[in-house]
PDB file of C-alpha atoms in Angstrom:
ATOM      1  CA  UNK A  23     -29.208 -15.513 -35.203  1.00 48.00           C
ATOM      2  CA  UNK A  24     -30.070 -19.021 -36.361  1.00 65.00           C
ATOM      3  CA  UNK A  25     -31.794 -19.363 -39.731  1.00 83.00           C
ATOM      4  CA  UNK A  26     -35.276 -20.747 -39.865  1.00 95.00           C
ATOM      5  CA  UNK A  27     -35.402 -24.592 -40.208  1.00 97.00           C
ATOM      6  CA  UNK A  28     -36.314 -25.700 -43.661  1.00 98.00           C
ATOM      7  CA  UNK A  29     -38.587 -28.661 -44.433  1.00 98.00           C
ATOM      8  CA  UNK A  30     -37.912 -30.218 -47.794  1.00 98.00           C
ATOM      9  CA  UNK A  31     -39.960 -32.988 -49.513  1.00 96.00           C
ATOM     10  CA  UNK A  32     -37.937 -35.163 -51.817  1.00 92.00           C
ATOM     11  CA  UNK A  33     -39.194 -36.610 -54.958  1.00 90.00           C
ATOM     12  CA  UNK A  34     -37.302 -39.673 -56.184  1.00 84.00           C
ATOM     13  CA  UNK A  35     -38.156 -39.778 -59.876  1.00 84.00           C
ATOM     14  CA  UNK A  36     -37.829 -42.699 -62.304  1.00 81.00           C
ATOM     15  CA  UNK A  37     -38.897 -42.292 -65.929  1.00 77.00           C
ATOM     16  CA  UNK A  38     -41.060 -39.252 -65.076  1.00 79.00           C
ATOM     17  CA  UNK A  39     -42.879 -40.817 -62.027  1.00 82.00           C
ATOM     18  CA  UNK A  40     -42.166 -40.487 -58.322  1.00 80.00           C
ATOM     19  CA  UNK A  41     -41.078 -43.725 -56.678  1.00 77.00           C
ATOM     20  CA  UNK A  42     -40.108 -44.823 -53.179  1.00 64.00           C
ATOM     21  CA  UNK A  43     -38.727 -47.940 -51.574  1.00 56.00           C
ATOM     22  CA  UNK A  44     -36.642 -49.102 -48.653  1.00 51.00           C
ATOM     23  CA  UNK A  45     -32.900 -48.707 -49.065  1.00 48.00           C
ATOM     24  CA  UNK A  46     -33.586 -47.789 -52.687  1.00 48.00           C
ATOM     25  CA  UNK A  47     -35.104 -51.192 -53.377  1.00 54.00           C
ATOM     26  CA  UNK A  48     -38.580 -52.556 -54.156  1.00 56.00           C
ATOM     27  CA  UNK A  49     -39.541 -49.117 -55.597  1.00 62.00           C
ATOM     28  CA  UNK A  50     -43.299 -48.443 -55.836  1.00 64.00           C
ATOM     29  CA  UNK A  51     -45.134 -45.635 -57.681  1.00 67.00           C
ATOM     30  CA  UNK A  52     -45.991 -42.586 -55.614  1.00 67.00           C
ATOM     31  CA  UNK A  53     -47.537 -40.305 -58.234  1.00 76.00           C
ATOM     32  CA  UNK A  54     -46.928 -37.515 -60.711  1.00 84.00           C
ATOM     33  CA  UNK A  55     -43.989 -35.317 -59.739  1.00 87.00           C
ATOM     34  CA  UNK A  56     -45.524 -32.047 -60.871  1.00 89.00           C
ATOM     35  CA  UNK A  57     -48.837 -32.768 -59.119  1.00 89.00           C
ATOM     36  CA  UNK A  58     -46.992 -33.746 -55.896  1.00 89.00           C
ATOM     37  CA  UNK A  59     -44.770 -30.648 -56.125  1.00 91.00           C
ATOM     38  CA  UNK A  60     -47.803 -28.459 -56.402  1.00 92.00           C
ATOM     39  CA  UNK A  61     -49.305 -30.087 -53.328  1.00 93.00           C
ATOM     40  CA  UNK A  62     -46.205 -29.694 -51.172  1.00 94.00           C
ATOM     41  CA  UNK A  63     -45.866 -26.066 -52.249  1.00 95.00           C
ATOM     42  CA  UNK A  64     -49.543 -25.704 -51.057  1.00 95.00           C
ATOM     43  CA  UNK A  65     -48.653 -27.308 -47.738  1.00 96.00           C
ATOM     44  CA  UNK A  66     -45.812 -24.842 -47.178  1.00 96.00           C
ATOM     45  CA  UNK A  67     -42.653 -26.624 -48.238  1.00 97.00           C
ATOM     46  CA  UNK A  68     -39.598 -24.401 -48.019  1.00 97.00           C
ATOM     47  CA  UNK A  69     -37.871 -26.169 -50.949  1.00 97.00           C
ATOM     48  CA  UNK A  70     -38.309 -29.179 -53.141  1.00 96.00           C
ATOM     49  CA  UNK A  71     -35.695 -31.721 -54.102  1.00 95.00           C
ATOM     50  CA  UNK A  72     -35.882 -33.940 -57.286  1.00 91.00           C
ATOM     51  CA  UNK A  73     -33.579 -36.878 -57.480  1.00 87.00           C
ATOM     52  CA  UNK A  74     -33.534 -38.727 -60.826  1.00 84.00           C
ATOM     53  CA  UNK A  75     -32.848 -42.250 -59.391  1.00 76.00           C
ATOM     54  CA  UNK A  76     -32.126 -43.841 -62.782  1.00 71.00           C
ATOM     55  CA  UNK A  77     -30.548 -40.867 -64.321  1.00 62.00           C
ATOM     56  CA  UNK A  78     -29.996 -42.574 -67.652  1.00 52.00           C
ATOM     57  CA  UNK A  79     -28.988 -40.358 -70.588  1.00 56.00           C
ATOM     58  CA  UNK A  80     -32.113 -41.598 -72.394  1.00 57.00           C
ATOM     59  CA  UNK A  81     -34.272 -40.072 -69.663  1.00 63.00           C
ATOM     60  CA  UNK A  82     -32.468 -36.737 -69.614  1.00 75.00           C
ATOM     61  CA  UNK A  83     -34.978 -34.904 -71.714  1.00 74.00           C
ATOM     62  CA  UNK A  84     -37.810 -36.287 -69.473  1.00 74.00           C
ATOM     63  CA  UNK A  85     -36.055 -34.718 -66.464  1.00 85.00           C
ATOM     64  CA  UNK A  86     -35.586 -31.363 -68.221  1.00 90.00           C
ATOM     65  CA  UNK A  87     -39.247 -31.325 -69.159  1.00 89.00           C
ATOM     66  CA  UNK A  88     -40.306 -32.201 -65.599  1.00 89.00           C
ATOM     67  CA  UNK A  89     -38.089 -29.489 -64.120  1.00 92.00           C
ATOM     68  CA  UNK A  90     -39.474 -26.927 -66.539  1.00 94.00           C
ATOM     69  CA  UNK A  91     -43.119 -27.827 -65.778  1.00 92.00           C
ATOM     70  CA  UNK A  92     -42.486 -27.797 -62.005  1.00 91.00           C
ATOM     71  CA  UNK A  93     -40.485 -24.567 -61.976  1.00 92.00           C
ATOM     72  CA  UNK A  94     -43.410 -22.804 -63.800  1.00 92.00           C
ATOM     73  CA  UNK A  95     -45.705 -23.756 -60.878  1.00 86.00           C
ATOM     74  CA  UNK A  96     -43.422 -23.161 -57.797  1.00 88.00           C
ATOM     75  CA  UNK A  97     -41.973 -20.056 -56.173  1.00 89.00           C
ATOM     76  CA  UNK A  98     -39.665 -21.886 -53.782  1.00 94.00           C
ATOM     77  CA  UNK A  99     -36.164 -23.199 -54.456  1.00 95.00           C
ATOM     78  CA  UNK A 100     -35.976 -26.365 -56.550  1.00 96.00           C
ATOM     79  CA  UNK A 101     -32.892 -28.725 -56.280  1.00 97.00           C
ATOM     80  CA  UNK A 102     -32.408 -31.371 -58.962  1.00 95.00           C
ATOM     81  CA  UNK A 103     -29.917 -34.170 -58.758  1.00 92.00           C
ATOM     82  CA  UNK A 104     -29.088 -37.441 -60.340  1.00 87.00           C
ATOM     83  CA  UNK A 105     -26.709 -38.073 -63.204  1.00 85.00           C
ATOM     84  CA  UNK A 106     -25.145 -34.568 -63.040  1.00 92.00           C
ATOM     85  CA  UNK A 107     -21.616 -35.075 -64.319  1.00 92.00           C
ATOM     86  CA  UNK A 108     -20.437 -31.793 -65.852  1.00 94.00           C
ATOM     87  CA  UNK A 109     -20.824 -27.952 -65.568  1.00 97.00           C
ATOM     88  CA  UNK A 110     -22.884 -28.220 -68.724  1.00 96.00           C
ATOM     89  CA  UNK A 111     -25.327 -30.537 -66.983  1.00 94.00           C
ATOM     90  CA  UNK A 112     -25.679 -27.935 -64.263  1.00 96.00           C
ATOM     91  CA  UNK A 113     -26.061 -25.109 -66.837  1.00 97.00           C
ATOM     92  CA  UNK A 114     -28.866 -26.994 -68.495  1.00 95.00           C
ATOM     93  CA  UNK A 115     -30.772 -27.676 -65.277  1.00 95.00           C
ATOM     94  CA  UNK A 116     -30.529 -24.053 -64.200  1.00 97.00           C
ATOM     95  CA  UNK A 117     -31.861 -22.909 -67.579  1.00 97.00           C
ATOM     96  CA  UNK A 118     -34.754 -25.283 -67.115  1.00 95.00           C
ATOM     97  CA  UNK A 119     -35.654 -23.569 -63.801  1.00 96.00           C
ATOM     98  CA  UNK A 120     -33.687 -25.400 -61.071  1.00 96.00           C
ATOM     99  CA  UNK A 121     -32.228 -23.147 -58.423  1.00 97.00           C
ATOM    100  CA  UNK A 122     -29.694 -25.710 -57.049  1.00 98.00           C
ATOM    101  CA  UNK A 123     -28.144 -28.819 -58.399  1.00 97.00           C
ATOM    102  CA  UNK A 124     -27.276 -31.980 -56.414  1.00 96.00           C
ATOM    103  CA  UNK A 125     -24.050 -33.828 -57.251  1.00 95.00           C
ATOM    104  CA  UNK A 126     -22.918 -37.215 -55.871  1.00 93.00           C
ATOM    105  CA  UNK A 127     -21.060 -39.761 -57.927  1.00 91.00           C
ATOM    106  CA  UNK A 128     -19.508 -37.431 -60.415  1.00 93.00           C
ATOM    107  CA  UNK A 129     -17.949 -35.400 -57.533  1.00 96.00           C
ATOM    108  CA  UNK A 130     -16.401 -38.540 -56.034  1.00 96.00           C
ATOM    109  CA  UNK A 131     -14.889 -39.475 -59.364  1.00 94.00           C
ATOM    110  CA  UNK A 132     -13.722 -35.885 -60.041  1.00 96.00           C
ATOM    111  CA  UNK A 133     -13.685 -33.665 -56.899  1.00 97.00           C
ATOM    112  CA  UNK A 134     -12.618 -30.743 -59.032  1.00 97.00           C
ATOM    113  CA  UNK A 135     -16.170 -30.630 -60.377  1.00 98.00           C
ATOM    114  CA  UNK A 136     -17.273 -29.097 -56.993  1.00 98.00           C
ATOM    115  CA  UNK A 137     -14.937 -26.036 -57.389  1.00 98.00           C
ATOM    116  CA  UNK A 138     -15.587 -25.778 -61.133  1.00 98.00           C
ATOM    117  CA  UNK A 139     -19.432 -25.540 -60.557  1.00 98.00           C
ATOM    118  CA  UNK A 140     -18.901 -23.198 -57.445  1.00 98.00           C
ATOM    119  CA  UNK A 141     -16.624 -20.954 -59.391  1.00 98.00           C
ATOM    120  CA  UNK A 142     -18.836 -20.697 -62.444  1.00 98.00           C
ATOM    121  CA  UNK A 143     -22.366 -20.590 -60.867  1.00 98.00           C
ATOM    122  CA  UNK A 144     -21.787 -19.739 -57.169  1.00 98.00           C
ATOM    123  CA  UNK A 145     -21.372 -22.037 -54.176  1.00 97.00           C
ATOM    124  CA  UNK A 146     -25.095 -21.663 -53.391  1.00 97.00           C
ATOM    125  CA  UNK A 147     -25.965 -23.638 -56.463  1.00 98.00           C
ATOM    126  CA  UNK A 148     -24.066 -26.764 -55.514  1.00 98.00           C
ATOM    127  CA  UNK A 149     -25.572 -29.334 -53.133  1.00 98.00           C
ATOM    128  CA  UNK A 150     -23.213 -32.216 -52.395  1.00 97.00           C
ATOM    129  CA  UNK A 151     -25.243 -35.354 -51.836  1.00 96.00           C
ATOM    130  CA  UNK A 152     -23.455 -37.891 -49.516  1.00 96.00           C
ATOM    131  CA  UNK A 153     -24.986 -41.331 -49.249  1.00 95.00           C
ATOM    132  CA  UNK A 154     -23.201 -42.726 -46.202  1.00 96.00           C
ATOM    133  CA  UNK A 155     -23.232 -46.046 -44.450  1.00 93.00           C
ATOM    134  CA  UNK A 156     -21.693 -47.333 -41.232  1.00 92.00           C
ATOM    135  CA  UNK A 157     -18.735 -49.649 -41.706  1.00 87.00           C
ATOM    136  CA  UNK A 158     -19.414 -53.116 -40.425  1.00 81.00           C
ATOM    137  CA  UNK A 159     -17.073 -55.912 -39.444  1.00 76.00           C
ATOM    138  CA  UNK A 160     -17.720 -57.418 -42.883  1.00 73.00           C
ATOM    139  CA  UNK A 161     -16.851 -54.212 -44.752  1.00 72.00           C
ATOM    140  CA  UNK A 162     -13.997 -54.274 -47.181  1.00 74.00           C
ATOM    141  CA  UNK A 163     -12.963 -50.857 -46.000  1.00 78.00           C
ATOM    142  CA  UNK A 164     -12.745 -49.586 -42.367  1.00 89.00           C
ATOM    143  CA  UNK A 165     -12.692 -45.794 -42.311  1.00 89.00           C
ATOM    144  CA  UNK A 166     -11.369 -43.696 -39.411  1.00 91.00           C
ATOM    145  CA  UNK A 167     -14.768 -42.162 -38.692  1.00 90.00           C
ATOM    146  CA  UNK A 168     -16.683 -45.451 -39.167  1.00 89.00           C
ATOM    147  CA  UNK A 169     -18.788 -43.984 -41.936  1.00 95.00           C
ATOM    148  CA  UNK A 170     -18.200 -44.814 -45.614  1.00 95.00           C
ATOM    149  CA  UNK A 171     -19.389 -43.002 -48.750  1.00 95.00           C
ATOM    150  CA  UNK A 172     -21.460 -45.125 -51.054  1.00 92.00           C
ATOM    151  CA  UNK A 173     -22.904 -44.750 -54.596  1.00 88.00           C
ATOM    152  CA  UNK A 174     -25.561 -46.490 -56.664  1.00 79.00           C
ATOM    153  CA  UNK A 175     -28.208 -46.195 -53.958  1.00 76.00           C
ATOM    154  CA  UNK A 176     -25.870 -47.472 -51.288  1.00 76.00           C
ATOM    155  CA  UNK A 177     -24.915 -50.623 -53.107  1.00 79.00           C
ATOM    156  CA  UNK A 178     -21.359 -49.608 -54.035  1.00 86.00           C
ATOM    157  CA  UNK A 179     -18.956 -48.960 -51.117  1.00 87.00           C
ATOM    158  CA  UNK A 180     -16.198 -46.514 -52.101  1.00 91.00           C
ATOM    159  CA  UNK A 181     -13.823 -46.812 -49.273  1.00 91.00           C
ATOM    160  CA  UNK A 182     -13.953 -43.064 -48.773  1.00 95.00           C
ATOM    161  CA  UNK A 183     -14.353 -41.746 -45.262  1.00 96.00           C
ATOM    162  CA  UNK A 184     -17.698 -39.805 -45.164  1.00 96.00           C
ATOM    163  CA  UNK A 185     -16.399 -37.148 -42.699  1.00 97.00           C
ATOM    164  CA  UNK A 186     -13.285 -36.566 -44.648  1.00 97.00           C
ATOM    165  CA  UNK A 187     -15.227 -36.240 -47.833  1.00 98.00           C
ATOM    166  CA  UNK A 188     -17.715 -33.779 -46.272  1.00 98.00           C
ATOM    167  CA  UNK A 189     -14.815 -31.648 -45.095  1.00 98.00           C
ATOM    168  CA  UNK A 190     -13.040 -31.716 -48.336  1.00 98.00           C
ATOM    169  CA  UNK A 191     -16.269 -30.887 -50.250  1.00 98.00           C
ATOM    170  CA  UNK A 192     -16.909 -27.895 -48.110  1.00 98.00           C
ATOM    171  CA  UNK A 193     -13.266 -26.617 -48.718  1.00 98.00           C
ATOM    172  CA  UNK A 194     -13.786 -27.111 -52.516  1.00 98.00           C
ATOM    173  CA  UNK A 195     -16.852 -24.865 -52.482  1.00 97.00           C
ATOM    174  CA  UNK A 196     -19.909 -27.007 -51.900  1.00 98.00           C
ATOM    175  CA  UNK A 197     -22.774 -24.755 -50.792  1.00 98.00           C
ATOM    176  CA  UNK A 198     -24.502 -27.305 -48.616  1.00 98.00           C
ATOM    177  CA  UNK A 199     -24.525 -30.983 -47.870  1.00 98.00           C
ATOM    178  CA  UNK A 200     -27.451 -33.415 -48.287  1.00 98.00           C
ATOM    179  CA  UNK A 201     -26.590 -36.170 -45.827  1.00 98.00           C
ATOM    180  CA  UNK A 202     -28.433 -39.304 -46.547  1.00 95.00           C
ATOM    181  CA  UNK A 203     -28.049 -42.195 -44.116  1.00 95.00           C
ATOM    182  CA  UNK A 204     -28.357 -45.278 -46.270  1.00 92.00           C
ATOM    183  CA  UNK A 205     -28.784 -47.502 -43.203  1.00 90.00           C
ATOM    184  CA  UNK A 206     -31.830 -45.452 -42.154  1.00 91.00           C
ATOM    185  CA  UNK A 207     -33.179 -44.728 -45.654  1.00 85.00           C
ATOM    186  CA  UNK A 208     -36.874 -45.731 -45.943  1.00 78.00           C
ATOM    187  CA  UNK A 209     -36.872 -47.571 -42.592  1.00 84.00           C
ATOM    188  CA  UNK A 210     -38.969 -44.897 -40.730  1.00 89.00           C
ATOM    189  CA  UNK A 211     -37.013 -45.579 -37.607  1.00 93.00           C
ATOM    190  CA  UNK A 212     -35.781 -42.015 -37.228  1.00 96.00           C
ATOM    191  CA  UNK A 213     -32.866 -39.977 -38.518  1.00 97.00           C
ATOM    192  CA  UNK A 214     -29.231 -41.155 -37.905  1.00 97.00           C
ATOM    193  CA  UNK A 215     -28.474 -38.625 -35.204  1.00 97.00           C
ATOM    194  CA  UNK A 216     -24.846 -39.730 -34.378  1.00 97.00           C
ATOM    195  CA  UNK A 217     -24.079 -39.370 -38.144  1.00 97.00           C
ATOM    196  CA  UNK A 218     -25.651 -35.872 -38.314  1.00 98.00           C
ATOM    197  CA  UNK A 219     -23.672 -34.780 -35.178  1.00 98.00           C
ATOM    198  CA  UNK A 220     -20.369 -36.156 -36.495  1.00 97.00           C
ATOM    199  CA  UNK A 221     -20.759 -34.471 -39.984  1.00 98.00           C
ATOM    200  CA  UNK A 222     -21.760 -31.208 -38.264  1.00 98.00           C
ATOM    201  CA  UNK A 223     -18.612 -31.311 -36.211  1.00 98.00           C
ATOM    202  CA  UNK A 224     -16.362 -31.069 -39.337  1.00 97.00           C
ATOM    203  CA  UNK A 225     -18.350 -28.633 -41.549  1.00 98.00           C
ATOM    204  CA  UNK A 226     -20.036 -25.244 -41.065  1.00 96.00           C
ATOM    205  CA  UNK A 227     -22.013 -25.094 -44.275  1.00 97.00           C
ATOM    206  CA  UNK A 228     -25.742 -25.843 -44.211  1.00 97.00           C
ATOM    207  CA  UNK A 229     -26.625 -29.521 -43.579  1.00 98.00           C
ATOM    208  CA  UNK A 230     -29.703 -31.281 -44.735  1.00 98.00           C
ATOM    209  CA  UNK A 231     -30.652 -34.479 -42.843  1.00 98.00           C
ATOM    210  CA  UNK A 232     -32.221 -37.272 -44.935  1.00 96.00           C
ATOM    211  CA  UNK A 233     -33.153 -40.842 -44.298  1.00 94.00           C
ATOM    212  CA  UNK A 234     -35.262 -42.482 -41.667  1.00 94.00           C
ATOM    213  CA  UNK A 235     -38.129 -40.089 -40.985  1.00 95.00           C
ATOM    214  CA  UNK A 236     -41.125 -42.083 -39.826  1.00 95.00           C
ATOM    215  CA  UNK A 237     -42.930 -40.018 -37.095  1.00 97.00           C
ATOM    216  CA  UNK A 238     -43.486 -36.343 -36.448  1.00 98.00           C
ATOM    217  CA  UNK A 239     -41.239 -36.639 -33.320  1.00 98.00           C
ATOM    218  CA  UNK A 240     -38.302 -37.779 -35.450  1.00 98.00           C
ATOM    219  CA  UNK A 241     -37.790 -34.256 -36.800  1.00 98.00           C
ATOM    220  CA  UNK A 242     -36.773 -32.042 -33.903  1.00 98.00           C
ATOM    221  CA  UNK A 243     -33.915 -34.337 -32.787  1.00 98.00           C
ATOM    222  CA  UNK A 244     -32.348 -34.034 -36.234  1.00 98.00           C
ATOM    223  CA  UNK A 245     -32.172 -30.181 -35.827  1.00 98.00           C
ATOM    224  CA  UNK A 246     -30.951 -30.611 -32.218  1.00 98.00           C
ATOM    225  CA  UNK A 247     -28.155 -32.850 -33.706  1.00 98.00           C
ATOM    226  CA  UNK A 248     -26.963 -30.089 -36.074  1.00 98.00           C
ATOM    227  CA  UNK A 249     -29.069 -30.235 -39.216  1.00 98.00           C
ATOM    228  CA  UNK A 250     -30.247 -26.995 -40.768  1.00 98.00           C
ATOM    229  CA  UNK A 251     -33.040 -28.623 -42.736  1.00 98.00           C
ATOM    230  CA  UNK A 252     -34.881 -31.856 -42.735  1.00 98.00           C
ATOM    231  CA  UNK A 253     -35.779 -33.901 -45.832  1.00 97.00           C
ATOM    232  CA  UNK A 254     -38.272 -36.721 -46.228  1.00 94.00           C
ATOM    233  CA  UNK A 255     -40.091 -38.637 -48.963  1.00 89.00           C
ATOM    234  CA  UNK A 256     -42.473 -41.546 -48.324  1.00 84.00           C
ATOM    235  CA  UNK A 257     -44.104 -40.143 -45.236  1.00 91.00           C
ATOM    236  CA  UNK A 258     -45.240 -37.263 -47.397  1.00 91.00           C
ATOM    237  CA  UNK A 259     -46.031 -39.156 -50.525  1.00 84.00           C
ATOM    238  CA  UNK A 260     -48.258 -41.675 -48.933  1.00 82.00           C
ATOM    239  CA  UNK A 261     -50.136 -39.209 -46.790  1.00 87.00           C
ATOM    240  CA  UNK A 262     -48.760 -40.242 -43.371  1.00 92.00           C
ATOM    241  CA  UNK A 263     -48.085 -36.647 -42.447  1.00 96.00           C
ATOM    242  CA  UNK A 264     -48.002 -33.207 -44.126  1.00 96.00           C
ATOM    243  CA  UNK A 265     -45.323 -30.523 -44.415  1.00 97.00           C
ATOM    244  CA  UNK A 266     -47.648 -28.402 -42.240  1.00 97.00           C
ATOM    245  CA  UNK A 267     -47.535 -31.176 -39.544  1.00 98.00           C
ATOM    246  CA  UNK A 268     -43.764 -31.201 -39.511  1.00 98.00           C
ATOM    247  CA  UNK A 269     -43.485 -27.431 -39.294  1.00 98.00           C
ATOM    248  CA  UNK A 270     -45.889 -27.309 -36.380  1.00 98.00           C
ATOM    249  CA  UNK A 271     -43.954 -30.024 -34.567  1.00 98.00           C
ATOM    250  CA  UNK A 272     -40.691 -28.139 -35.049  1.00 98.00           C
ATOM    251  CA  UNK A 273     -42.270 -24.861 -33.948  1.00 98.00           C
ATOM    252  CA  UNK A 274     -43.728 -26.520 -30.804  1.00 98.00           C
ATOM    253  CA  UNK A 275     -40.161 -27.846 -30.108  1.00 98.00           C
ATOM    254  CA  UNK A 276     -38.934 -24.290 -30.034  1.00 97.00           C
ATOM    255  CA  UNK A 277     -37.393 -24.007 -33.517  1.00 97.00           C
ATOM    256  CA  UNK A 278     -38.130 -21.183 -35.940  1.00 97.00           C
ATOM    257  CA  UNK A 279     -39.797 -22.197 -39.144  1.00 96.00           C
ATOM    258  CA  UNK A 280     -40.725 -20.049 -42.095  1.00 89.00           C
TER     259      UNK A 280
END
């Protein structure tokens, strides 16, 4: 029996404020994270994701405080990512009230971090965030799959094949994958369906589709392509649609929602 589809608002946080741009550039203020979290909980969000987009050590305490304040108000799973480098960072976030922790760059630099976190806290705690781009003719690296893992908001190309990385991360113990198409991010042109299909073909752990949501009709195709959950940011922050709208659209398309 298929699990109910999850709808997850994502809050990109910089210095304690929610921000949103296109391809992680030209960021604009979208509000207070705790207030937005409260509103999305009211709308029926299944989970919430916080991504600390600057993730500087100086802002670490701001993030901890924000997670504490949010966790006190919500009774749905909270995932926090950005700047998580060690099992100690994971431990601190869990103590502040996070349910899951997103890891990206640190896992690329040290893949053993995935198994260390999974072994210590349980695989369900670790969400591997993959920011993937298509290789172009101008790309320094050409991967077998045609998708390349990037870091620093898509600016740094790693040369790592995104499909191989997803498969390896699942083997190492990642509980789920947050797949963010950097080509689609913030464009509102729809999810990257071929990328979702291709990643789904190599992993059987839960897959969250991210990047590109612009219209209500963009969501059902992402589930059809193989995603277990859909994540969006700006369309929610700026009032273009609600979580309730997305759930109704998915339900009308024949998918079970919570």
